[in-house]
């Protein structure tokens, strides 16, 4: 009997006939040779990956270049798995054997580590981006798209958010997506290294939702807490970049100036207090462009309405700011009156 955790046990039955034995013997020798070659080339990497510090370097290289490839529209995870996939797979198998035997896990980084704690919603922890866009985003089109991205994001499907949001060739959102992914690797590694959270021992479906995957791969409720904390940290990291995107949308004239209650209303209904004016202007624009007689007149109308949209947007922003300032003044007056009553 030959035992190998990567290939299993090979036995030869006593009742095997001579031709069957010859064929089996040839296959067994070939398989053993493949195993030896595989181990010869992968042993240095496995040995290095079992070292916590070197393994962290491998993981950072893996996640950094995978994110770079995703930014350019390539499937970065599949590309990098061609290099690092055998390492993570071997680590997963060894962790599973140790977990079953009740021993300490030899590897921190495995397939379950990335699927349960790093690729939540897709690369760059894009589920956090979707949620924060729905809360803080002011670009109407992006908010509508984000609502449709919630379902695939829950199941860690990358492509919709990459090409619809888009993260593809989006330099503003690429910064937190790439840097944040690397920071999450270090953050998760730290808690597993000091033993607060159990390591990722088991292979899980990559589409397991947030928290569920963390529980399945670690077998502990602490995996759920760590996965949720990763999501919250990444969502907070996206906030300043969403504010930058809001300014860009404002300059383009597509921002929706709403307060927090207005954003909630806009999320569920798609309406805001500016809708009657925008509808009226849009209808007038369509009618006049349709009735225009020549190309020069159409061009003039387009320039005119572009300026009209900018004027309307500035007017709405001014009203929104005035209303916000009035609320602040009312609060200040109320606080002063309460203080005077107490004295």
Coordinates of C-alpha atoms in Angstrom, one line a residue:
X1 CA 0.0 0.0 0.0
X2 CA 1.2 3.5 -0.9
X3 CA -0.3 6.4 0.9
X4 CA -0.1 10.0 -0.2
X5 CA -2.5 12.8 1.0
X6 CA -2.6 14.3 -2.5
X7 CA -3.5 11.1 -4.3
X8 CA -4.9 8.7 -1.7
X9 CA -4.3 5.0 -1.1
X10 CA -3.4 2.6 -3.8
X11 CA -4.0 -1.2 -3.2
X12 CA -3.8 -4.2 -5.4
X13 CA -6.4 -6.9 -4.9
X14 CA -5.2 -10.5 -4.8
X15 CA -7.7 -11.6 -7.4
X16 CA -6.4 -9.3 -10.0
X17 CA -5.6 -11.1 -13.3
X18 CA -2.2 -10.8 -15.0
X19 CA -3.2 -8.3 -17.8
X20 CA -5.1 -6.2 -15.3
X21 CA -2.0 -6.3 -13.0
X22 CA 0.3 -5.2 -15.8
X23 CA -1.9 -2.3 -16.8
X24 CA -2.3 -1.3 -13.2
X25 CA 1.4 -1.5 -12.6
X26 CA 2.2 0.7 -15.5
X27 CA -0.4 3.3 -14.4
X28 CA 0.8 3.1 -10.8
X29 CA 4.5 3.7 -11.9
X30 CA 3.4 6.6 -14.1
X31 CA 1.3 8.1 -11.3
X32 CA 4.2 7.7 -8.8
X33 CA 6.6 9.4 -11.3
X34 CA 4.1 12.3 -11.7
X35 CA 3.8 12.6 -7.9
X36 CA 7.6 12.7 -7.5
X37 CA 8.0 15.4 -10.2
X38 CA 5.2 17.4 -8.7
X39 CA 6.7 17.2 -5.2
X40 CA 10.2 18.0 -6.5
X41 CA 9.0 21.3 -8.1
X42 CA 6.5 22.3 -5.5
X43 CA 8.3 21.3 -2.3
X44 CA 10.3 24.5 -2.0
X45 CA 7.1 26.6 -2.4
X46 CA 5.2 24.5 0.1
X47 CA 8.0 24.7 2.6
X48 CA 8.1 28.5 2.1
X49 CA 4.3 28.8 2.3
X50 CA 4.3 27.0 5.6
X51 CA 6.5 29.8 7.0
X52 CA 4.1 32.4 8.3
X53 CA 6.1 35.4 7.1
X54 CA 7.0 34.0 3.6
X55 CA 3.5 32.7 3.2
X56 CA 2.2 36.2 3.8
X57 CA 4.4 37.5 1.0
X58 CA 3.1 34.9 -1.4
X59 CA -0.5 35.8 -0.4
X60 CA 0.2 39.5 -1.0
X61 CA 1.8 38.9 -4.4
X62 CA -1.2 36.7 -5.3
X63 CA -3.9 39.2 -4.3
X64 CA -2.1 42.2 -5.7
X65 CA -1.6 40.9 -9.2
X66 CA -5.0 39.3 -9.2
X67 CA -6.5 42.7 -8.5
X68 CA -4.4 44.3 -11.2
X69 CA -5.5 41.9 -13.8
X70 CA -9.2 42.4 -12.7
X71 CA -8.7 46.1 -13.1
X72 CA -7.8 45.6 -16.8
X73 CA -10.8 43.4 -17.4
X74 CA -9.0 40.0 -17.1
X75 CA -10.0 37.2 -14.8
X76 CA -7.2 37.8 -12.3
X77 CA -8.2 35.0 -10.0
X78 CA -7.9 32.3 -12.7
X79 CA -4.7 33.8 -14.0
X80 CA -3.0 33.8 -10.7
X81 CA -4.4 30.4 -9.7
X82 CA -2.3 29.0 -12.6
X83 CA 0.7 29.8 -10.5
X84 CA -0.5 29.8 -6.9
X85 CA -3.5 27.4 -7.3
X86 CA -1.4 24.2 -6.6
X87 CA 0.1 25.8 -3.5
X88 CA -3.3 26.8 -2.0
X89 CA -4.8 23.4 -3.0
X90 CA -2.0 21.5 -1.3
X91 CA -2.3 23.7 1.8
X92 CA -6.1 23.1 1.9
X93 CA -5.6 19.3 1.7
X94 CA -3.0 19.3 4.5
X95 CA -5.1 21.6 6.6
X96 CA -8.1 19.3 6.2
X97 CA -6.0 16.3 7.2
X98 CA -4.7 18.1 10.3
X99 CA -8.2 19.3 11.2
X100 CA -9.6 15.8 10.9
X101 CA -6.8 14.5 13.1
X102 CA -7.4 17.3 15.7
X103 CA -3.9 18.8 15.1
X104 CA -2.7 22.3 14.5
X105 CA -3.1 23.5 11.0
X106 CA 0.2 23.7 9.1
X107 CA -0.9 26.5 6.7
X108 CA -2.7 29.8 7.3
X109 CA -3.2 30.6 3.6
X110 CA -5.5 28.2 1.7
X111 CA -8.4 28.3 -0.8
X112 CA -10.8 28.8 2.1
X113 CA -8.8 31.7 3.4
X114 CA -9.4 33.7 0.2
X115 CA -12.9 32.6 -0.6
X116 CA -14.3 33.2 2.9
X117 CA -12.4 36.3 4.0
X118 CA -11.0 38.2 1.0
X119 CA -13.2 37.7 -2.1
X120 CA -16.4 38.8 -0.5
X121 CA -18.6 40.1 -3.3
X122 CA -15.8 39.6 -5.7
X123 CA -12.3 41.1 -6.0
X124 CA -11.7 44.2 -4.0
X125 CA -14.4 43.2 -1.5
X126 CA -16.9 44.8 -3.9
X127 CA -19.9 44.0 -1.8
X128 CA -18.7 46.8 0.6
X129 CA -18.5 49.1 -2.4
X130 CA -22.1 48.3 -3.5
X131 CA -23.5 48.8 0.0
X132 CA -21.7 52.1 0.6
X133 CA -22.8 53.4 -2.9
X134 CA -26.4 52.8 -2.0
X135 CA -26.0 54.7 1.3
X136 CA -23.7 57.6 0.2
X137 CA -23.6 57.6 -3.6
X138 CA -25.3 60.6 -5.4
X139 CA -24.9 59.4 -9.0
X140 CA -28.4 58.2 -10.1
X141 CA -27.2 55.7 -12.7
X142 CA -24.6 54.1 -10.4
X143 CA -27.1 53.8 -7.6
X144 CA -29.6 52.0 -9.9
X145 CA -26.9 49.7 -11.1
X146 CA -25.8 49.0 -7.5
X147 CA -29.3 47.9 -6.5
X148 CA -29.1 45.2 -9.3
X149 CA -25.6 44.2 -8.1
X150 CA -26.7 43.2 -4.6
X151 CA -27.8 39.7 -5.5
X152 CA -24.6 38.6 -7.4
X153 CA -22.5 40.4 -4.8
X154 CA -24.0 38.3 -2.0
X155 CA -22.8 35.2 -3.8
X156 CA -19.3 36.6 -4.6
X157 CA -19.8 36.9 -8.4
X158 CA -17.2 39.3 -9.8
X159 CA -18.2 40.0 -13.4
X160 CA -21.3 42.2 -12.9
X161 CA -19.7 44.7 -10.5
X162 CA -16.5 44.7 -12.6
X163 CA -18.1 45.6 -15.9
X164 CA -21.4 47.2 -14.8
X165 CA -20.5 49.4 -11.9
X166 CA -17.7 49.5 -13.4
X167 CA -14.5 48.7 -11.5
X168 CA -13.0 47.9 -14.9
X169 CA -10.5 50.7 -15.8
X170 CA -12.0 52.9 -12.9
X171 CA -8.9 54.5 -11.4
X172 CA -10.9 56.1 -8.5
X173 CA -12.3 52.8 -7.2
X174 CA -9.2 50.7 -8.2
X175 CA -7.1 52.4 -5.4
X176 CA -9.2 51.1 -2.5
X177 CA -9.9 47.8 -4.2
X178 CA -6.3 46.9 -4.7
X179 CA -4.8 48.4 -1.5
X180 CA -7.8 47.3 0.6
X181 CA -7.5 43.7 -0.6
X182 CA -3.8 43.6 0.5
X183 CA -4.7 45.2 3.9
X184 CA -7.4 42.6 4.4
X185 CA -4.9 39.8 3.8
X186 CA -2.6 41.2 6.5
X187 CA -5.6 41.8 8.8
X188 CA -7.0 38.3 8.5
X189 CA -3.5 36.7 8.7
X190 CA -2.8 38.6 11.9
X191 CA -5.9 37.2 13.8
X192 CA -5.2 33.7 12.6
X193 CA -1.5 33.9 13.4
X194 CA -2.1 34.9 17.0
X195 CA -4.7 32.2 17.4
X196 CA -7.8 34.3 18.1
X197 CA -9.5 33.0 14.9
X198 CA -9.1 29.4 13.8
X199 CA -7.4 28.8 10.4
X200 CA -9.2 28.0 7.2
X201 CA -9.2 24.2 7.4
X202 CA -11.8 23.1 4.9
X203 CA -12.6 23.7 1.2
X204 CA -15.8 25.6 0.7
X205 CA -17.9 26.7 -2.3
X206 CA -16.5 30.1 -3.5
X207 CA -20.1 31.5 -3.7
X208 CA -20.8 31.0 0.0
X209 CA -22.3 34.3 1.3
X210 CA -20.5 36.5 3.9
X211 CA -20.2 34.9 7.3
X212 CA -21.4 31.5 6.1
X213 CA -18.2 30.8 4.3
X214 CA -16.2 31.9 7.3
X215 CA -18.1 29.5 9.5
X216 CA -17.8 26.6 7.1
X217 CA -14.1 26.9 6.6
X218 CA -13.1 27.5 10.2
X219 CA -15.9 25.5 12.0
X220 CA -16.2 28.4 14.5
X221 CA -18.5 31.4 15.0
X222 CA -15.3 33.5 15.1
X223 CA -15.0 33.0 11.4
X224 CA -18.4 34.8 11.0
X225 CA -17.2 37.7 13.1
X226 CA -13.9 38.0 11.1
X227 CA -15.7 37.9 7.8
X228 CA -18.2 40.6 8.8
X229 CA -15.4 42.8 10.3
X230 CA -13.6 42.5 6.9
X231 CA -16.7 43.7 5.1
X232 CA -17.2 46.7 7.4
X233 CA -13.5 47.7 7.2
X234 CA -13.6 47.6 3.4
X235 CA -16.9 49.5 3.3
X236 CA -15.3 52.3 5.4
X237 CA -12.3 52.4 3.2
X238 CA -14.5 53.0 0.2
X239 CA -16.2 56.0 1.7
X240 CA -13.7 58.8 0.7
X241 CA -13.5 57.4 -2.8
X242 CA -17.3 57.4 -3.1
X243 CA -17.3 61.0 -2.1
X244 CA -14.7 61.7 -4.8
X245 CA -17.0 60.0 -7.3
X246 CA -19.9 62.2 -6.0
X247 CA -17.9 65.3 -6.9
X248 CA -17.1 63.9 -10.3
X249 CA -20.8 63.2 -10.9
X250 CA -21.6 66.7 -9.6
X251 CA -19.3 68.3 -12.2
X252 CA -21.0 66.2 -14.9
X253 CA -24.4 67.4 -13.7
X254 CA -25.7 63.9 -12.7
X255 CA -25.5 64.1 -8.9
X256 CA -28.6 63.8 -6.8
X257 CA -28.4 66.2 -3.8
X258 CA -30.4 64.5 -1.2
X259 CA -30.3 64.3 2.6
X260 CA -30.1 60.9 4.3
X261 CA -33.9 60.5 4.4
X262 CA -34.1 61.6 0.8
X263 CA -31.5 59.0 -0.1
X264 CA -33.5 56.2 1.5
X265 CA -36.6 57.4 -0.4
X266 CA -34.6 57.6 -3.6
X267 CA -33.3 54.1 -3.1
X268 CA -36.8 52.6 -2.8
X269 CA -38.8 54.8 -5.2
X270 CA -36.2 56.3 -7.6
X271 CA -37.8 59.7 -7.0
X272 CA -36.6 62.9 -5.4
X273 CA -37.9 66.4 -4.9
X274 CA -36.3 67.6 -8.2
X275 CA -38.1 65.1 -10.4
X276 CA -41.0 67.4 -11.6
X277 CA -38.6 70.0 -12.9
X278 CA -36.3 67.5 -14.5
X279 CA -39.2 65.7 -16.2
X280 CA -40.5 69.0 -17.6
X281 CA -37.1 70.0 -18.9
X282 CA -36.5 66.6 -20.4
X283 CA -39.8 66.5 -22.2
X284 CA -39.3 70.0 -23.6
X285 CA -35.9 69.0 -24.8
X286 CA -37.1 66.0 -26.6
X287 CA -40.0 67.8 -28.3
X288 CA -37.8 70.7 -29.5
X289 CA -35.0 68.4 -30.8
X290 CA -37.6 66.3 -32.6
X291 CA -39.1 69.3 -34.3
X292 CA -35.7 70.9 -35.2
X293 CA -35.4 71.3 -39.0
X294 CA -31.6 71.1 -39.6
X295 CA -28.4 69.9 -38.0
X296 CA -27.2 73.4 -37.0
X297 CA -30.4 74.1 -35.1
X298 CA -30.1 70.7 -33.3
X299 CA -26.5 71.6 -32.3
X300 CA -27.6 74.9 -30.9
X301 CA -30.4 73.3 -29.0
X302 CA -28.1 70.7 -27.5
X303 CA -25.7 73.5 -26.3
X304 CA -28.7 75.4 -24.9
X305 CA -30.1 72.5 -23.0
X306 CA -26.7 71.5 -21.7
X307 CA -26.5 74.9 -20.1
X308 CA -30.1 74.6 -18.9
X309 CA -29.3 71.3 -17.1
X310 CA -26.2 72.9 -15.4
X311 CA -28.4 75.8 -14.3
X312 CA -31.1 73.5 -12.9
X313 CA -28.5 71.4 -11.1
X314 CA -26.8 74.4 -9.5
X315 CA -30.2 75.7 -8.5
X316 CA -31.1 72.4 -6.8
X317 CA -27.8 72.1 -5.1
X318 CA -28.2 75.7 -3.8
X319 CA -31.7 74.9 -2.4
X320 CA -30.4 71.7 -0.8
X321 CA -27.5 73.6 0.9
X322 CA -29.8 76.3 2.1
X323 CA -32.2 73.7 3.6
X324 CA -29.3 72.0 5.3
X325 CA -28.0 75.3 6.7
X326 CA -31.5 76.2 7.9
X327 CA -31.7 72.9 9.7
X328 CA -28.4 73.5 11.4
X329 CA -29.4 77.0 12.5
X330 CA -32.7 75.7 13.9
X331 CA -30.8 73.1 15.9
X332 CA -28.4 75.7 17.2
X333 CA -31.3 78.0 18.2
X334 CA -33.0 75.0 19.9
X335 CA -29.9 74.1 21.9
X336 CA -29.4 77.7 23.0
X337 CA -33.0 78.0 24.1
X338 CA -32.6 74.8 26.1
X339 CA -29.4 76.0 27.8
X340 CA -31.1 79.3 28.7
X341 CA -34.1 77.4 30.2
X342 CA -31.7 75.3 32.3
X343 CA -29.8 78.3 33.7

